[in-house]
Amino acid sequence: MSEAAKPQARELPYVMAINEGIREVLREQQDAFIAGEDVAVAGSVYGYCTGLLDEFGPDRVVDTPISEKGIMGLGVGASATGCRPIIDLMFMDFIGECMDEVANQMAKMRFMFGGKATLPVTVLTMGGAGGSLAAQHSQSLEAWLAHLPGMKVCMPSDAYDAKGMIISACRDDNPVFVVLNKASLAMTMEVPEGPYEVPLGEACVRRQGTNLTIVAFGRMVHEAMAAADKLKDLGIDAEVIDARSVQPFDTATVVNSIKKTHRALVIHEAVKFGGIGGEITAQIQEEAFDYLDAPVMRVAAPFSPVPFSPALEQVYIPNAESIIAKVKETLEL
Amino acid sequence: MSEAAKPQARELPYVMAINEGIREVLREQQDAFIAGEDVAVAGSVYGYCTGLLDEFGPDRVVDTPISEKGIMGLGVGASATGCRPIIDLMFMDFIGECMDEVANQMAKMRFMFGGKATLPVTVLTMGGAGGSLAAQHSQSLEAWLAHLPGMKVCMPSDAYDAKGMIISACRDDNPVFVVLNKASLAMTMEVPEGPYEVPLGEACVRRQGTNLTIVAFGRMVHEAMAAADKLKDLGIDAEVIDARSVQPFDTATVVNSIKKTHRALVIHEAVKFGGIGGEITAQIQEEAFDYLDAPVMRVAAPFSPVPFSPALEQVYIPNAESIIAKVKETLEL
Amino acid sequence: MAAKKKPAAKKSPVKKAAAPKAKTAVAKAKKAPARKVKGPSDKVLKEMHLKMVRIRRFEESAGKMMEDGKIPGALHLYVGQEAVAAGVMQHLSNQDWITSTHRGHGHLVAKGGEFKPMFAELFGRATGYCKGKGGSMHISSMDLGMLGANGIVGGGPPIAMGAAFSNKFRKNKNVSVAFFGDGASNEGSVHEAANMAALYKLPCIFVCENNGYGEYTSQARHQAIVDVADRAAGYGMPGVICDGMDVMAVYEAAGEAIERARNGGGPTLLECKTYRYYDHVGVRGMGLNYRTDEEIEAWKKKDAIEGFEKRLMQLGVMTQKQIEAVHTTVAKDVEEAIEYANESPYPGPETLLENVYNEKGA
Amino acid sequence: MAAKKKPAAKKSPVKKAAAPKAKTAVAKAKKAPARKVKGPSDKVLKEMHLKMVRIRRFEESAGKMMEDGKIPGALHLYVGQEAVAAGVMQHLSNQDWITSTHRGHGHLVAKGGEFKPMFAELFGRATGYCKGKGGSMHISSMDLGMLGANGIVGGGPPIAMGAAFSNKFRKNKNVSVAFFGDGASNEGSVHEAANMAALYKLPCIFVCENNGYGEYTSQARHQAIVDVADRAAGYGMPGVICDGMDVMAVYEAAGEAIERARNGGGPTLLECKTYRYYDHVGVRGMGLNYRTDEEIEAWKKKDAIEGFEKRLMQLGVMTQKQIEAVHTTVAKDVEEAIEYANESPYPGPETLLENVYNEKGA
Ligand SMILES: Cc1ncc(C[n+]2csc(CCOP(=O)(O)OP(=O)(O)O)c2C)c(N)n1
Ligand SMILES: Cc1ncc(C[n+]2csc(CCOP(=O)(O)OP(=O)(O)O)c2C)c(N)n1
Ligand SMILES: [Mg+2]
Ligand SMILES: [Mg+2]
């Protein structure tokens, strides 16, 4: 179903949009199942698997041991042999436990086999800081995944996209990471009933503007929008682009915008050094160099692990204020 | 010992320079040991641990089971409690097996403990393609490591630096990855006897030039130098900078060069998308925007896993020709 | 009742004390009355009692502080499992290392952790053990030999193995202890650490606190075995099971394993059958769907502190009054510590980039 | 001589056939003469023989081709271990999945792999099983149920477990087999896969080819146990040991495990004691420092093919002439395949970015 033809919509929090996305997939794909730590009886620690065990039974909603390598291997082996697994990795930070299965097996198997294997596996995982969960439960590691040929990576910023991208990811015949954001779980908005897709690899212009382009994804989109609202009062008209996917990345939409605004700011929650913002910046200046009136600037986390104390975490995470500050710098105000 | 005061030098291949680096460290630091798969009896599969077992005995040159999580955990636990371990990770590709120990424990422990733990651990690992070792034995994954606050990452391009950086890394009181390159093992050059340091985080101008700046590291430095030689014939005078470390990255040296040349090209062996070249590019245009006459361009591997067939691997790895082609593009020749 | 255990030769079947199984707790709860045969001294008994009371009080209060919004983030309470930390740590000095889990306060308290910097850490203050940077899941004290709680399930054992390697390397007599849960036993990291510890005969004790659940998944739904100690034979180390609700059983079993390790006898896998009273995270306990209230009540009947206090009185080691005095003192300590934490400053933003690297002055 | 094995109940001690241990091979090499009691049919025996000869010839020739510079990269030869692949694969159809190791050619040959696309792959040609993109360490055939050699030690078992999950999910009777080495048994991935397979009672057989070494490290220097099968009890699955130099022993032990798995009885850990004749990588065998030439010679005395051929003749299943004919045919197949590979084109540069993703037409 195209994004245009939206069915009945109701207010739904992000967490329940995730739930509906998984539910639609399990309904339409008989080869699909979801497996992960505490997804069945507990309905996931975030609650987004609530009710799935009841509707689909224990064969299709599967609690696993605390064995990330095993779980991810399950996704590789089951997807290569005809299933369409949804693998739940509770926190994105735990990817270190199964990076081999993700990077060396899941992402590469098709290529290594000369195209003869197909791995329609979707991994759901939760990134982001904000809840004082400290250094091992708050990271944004999408840059690792986006650097992996064979892998797709999307980061839905809101409930509508979360549901639609989960469905798109599960219908896709490639390994796809859907990186969710735990600080967005309670955010509500109108979400249509029934299945719909939000295409992978397509950015979305969230706000039209003429003075500069702000590129963000995941939860940072909302900070960017809030910043844009306030910037308006300062007479600055910012265009905000939600990249939505980081692999593949929709360079065209970003570059087109910048050809209009001549200035760009890239925002992400991950630490700045080595974050995907560098890649985006590099691409922008490669493709729109002559249109740029100022360097592409980045707003991202400083170079430290995520701190526990709310006093520190608050200054750690990029927000509307730090975005505004950087915009002023970019515009030399 | 300062880099300037070089003692007796002889021709030594990269592989034996690594050997000497480790040897010097084990001689000077009684708390140091090296542990890894087949480092002792076999002297490492690359041969760079040859003779170490004989000289230092099995307590300090330790063969391990094939257990990368265990090995890396050994490095974390032993370094936090007073040893100075050198951990050998045979292929950089295997980092997926122990990314949690690297990223969540080794890199973060000091910060999480409020500065009360010190982890003087050095990890040696081997990256790079070129030997038809295919997708799981040829990767360049330094971008993952450089994105990790708490970790230092250096990539010596030649024998001199390999020895000196291993010594610097082992004398450093932080976790340091020394990423070696397997296609460079046989490259020889003059290497001083005895211990000396090559400072971490300092780039080195390998070749002075005026028309553009080529930034490279690891084995790509040699391709950049070869390209520069050929470019000379075309009347193009390239400055070549060996970044040497990617974390911390010596932005100042690079930016100063570009303020002179006004053009830059960044080279690495890793796939371009999400590679550290994006970060370097972003930093260059942030700091030297007004000096740039053209976009900073990148030469790096295309977005696929490393192919096995020599016919494909050859086109996959960046080399002098692909660098020259990109230089011509940058200079609009 | 002391645990039966066996410094087993390779492959000898694991021997078990009459420890209650998670699923048959009620049936097996009947225990023989305590005897004191060449057992621990009165001093040791009192110290273990104090450790347990301190843990319990600390945790109960931490739970309240969390509900009051004073403690942000995730809080995993150790209440119910006190006998394990107390019984093991009684054998350790500050020179011995431990690695802990996400459920780490109890281990730190038993290792000598002071309430003030502990509460301050949980409150995210600059005066905390980690200057507010670590919080509950990373609370640690290098001075006390406590290599940190760990947010990663299975994160501790490889580090403890490394610390044990360090001890062996330096030829001292110190040991390291890795605490981990039944759920964690399914992580590859535990497997690799155990194999290496056995191979190198490291002074490392693997203490599995089997509380029957990994989060909301019962043991029967996360592994096809009943005793985690069964895995010991596969590494070539002794596997021992003891009643983790009985501090004397833990004390005896741990003592033997630690003694063996100190004397070059290599690692042991010690499984302590225990139970957590509250929910996996936070303070809610009853009325949840993954375990029954009856099960909780049955385990509480074997409460490690209550039972031990009766025994202490039976044995004439402590009077009711003395016991009450301990509770009173500890409660006061807790109160003072909370006040201290409450009045402590938050870390300043300038500290954010400190302690990332160890450079001159950093 | 058939293996003794035991579809053991949980925790029952592992039972062992009179399999030679790596370190005592000479002493125990004496075997009872072959008997044929309700054993495999003549057809099966001939097929297993053919499989073994095909593997041996393929590998010997691959070794030569590598020395001639025709095969780039790393080549891990399976020579010596043929009985394991042949004995296990004899029970599998193309609908059954296997995962292999870095030493994977033997598994693929036994699973029905054809020489032409195999050599072509090793030569890096477009006509190879993986279009030249995978090479020796990733050679695979989805059509034959072969989920790839794997460059990552321990990479296969979680994938095989996933394939077994898939079979159970779809309620078919197919199984999956994970081959892995003694060295690989120390990887956390194997631990996690085994635990999950046992928990879910998956139709997954874990075949440990214990050849006594992980690269240049002998088993005694990488684990403190002698039998990897001892780990089975810790997962709640049967552990079986058999003589991996005896194809009939492997056939029988594997048959029982596979049968059990097909019928919902869950996984088995089957350890085959075997040996590789050549070096870890490449063709050099003798004169190295990590094992003695005597040890190699002792194992070669129990060569899986020679011994089996004698038996086939004793049993009257094949004549000397028939056996020779097999060798001749296989040698011809190899020669033709090498010629084919040699004449095959290299993949064009335009194929580099193909097969990274599965998009319409990609
Ligand atoms: C690698 C990893 N996987 C998953 C989690 C989420 N998690 C936190 S605690 C826990 C349960 C641990 O169970 P167990 O080891 O039995 O310890 P217990 O909570 O019972 O003390 C889980 C799954 C985690 N923190 N780290
Ligand atoms: C994760 C990982 N670690 C290390 C290696 C290097 N390596 C390749 S084969 C091998 C030895 C494997 O030993 P074993 O499992 O016994 O198999 P065998 O070679 O004896 O057949 C090692 C260490 C690897 N490929 N992958
Ligand atoms: Mg538990
Ligand atoms: Mg082996």
mmCIF file of C-alpha atoms in Angstrom, chain C residues 42 114 142 243 271 274 337 351:
data_model
loop_
_atom_site.group_PDB
_atom_site.id
_atom_site.type_symbol
_atom_site.label_atom_id
_atom_site.label_comp_id
_atom_site.label_asym_id
_atom_site.label_seq_id
_atom_site.Cartn_x
_atom_site.Cartn_y
_atom_site.Cartn_z
ATOM 1 C CA ASP C 42 31.584 -16.065 66.353
ATOM 2 C CA GLU C 114 30.411 2.463 52.300
ATOM 3 C CA MET C 142 39.070 -0.353 42.871
ATOM 4 C CA ASP C 243 21.941 -23.461 49.371
ATOM 5 C CA GLU C 271 26.226 -22.568 42.124
ATOM 6 C CA THR C 274 18.745 -18.424 45.653
ATOM 7 C CA ALA C 337 24.145 8.217 53.927
ATOM 8 C CA THR C 351 33.673 16.893 34.353
#
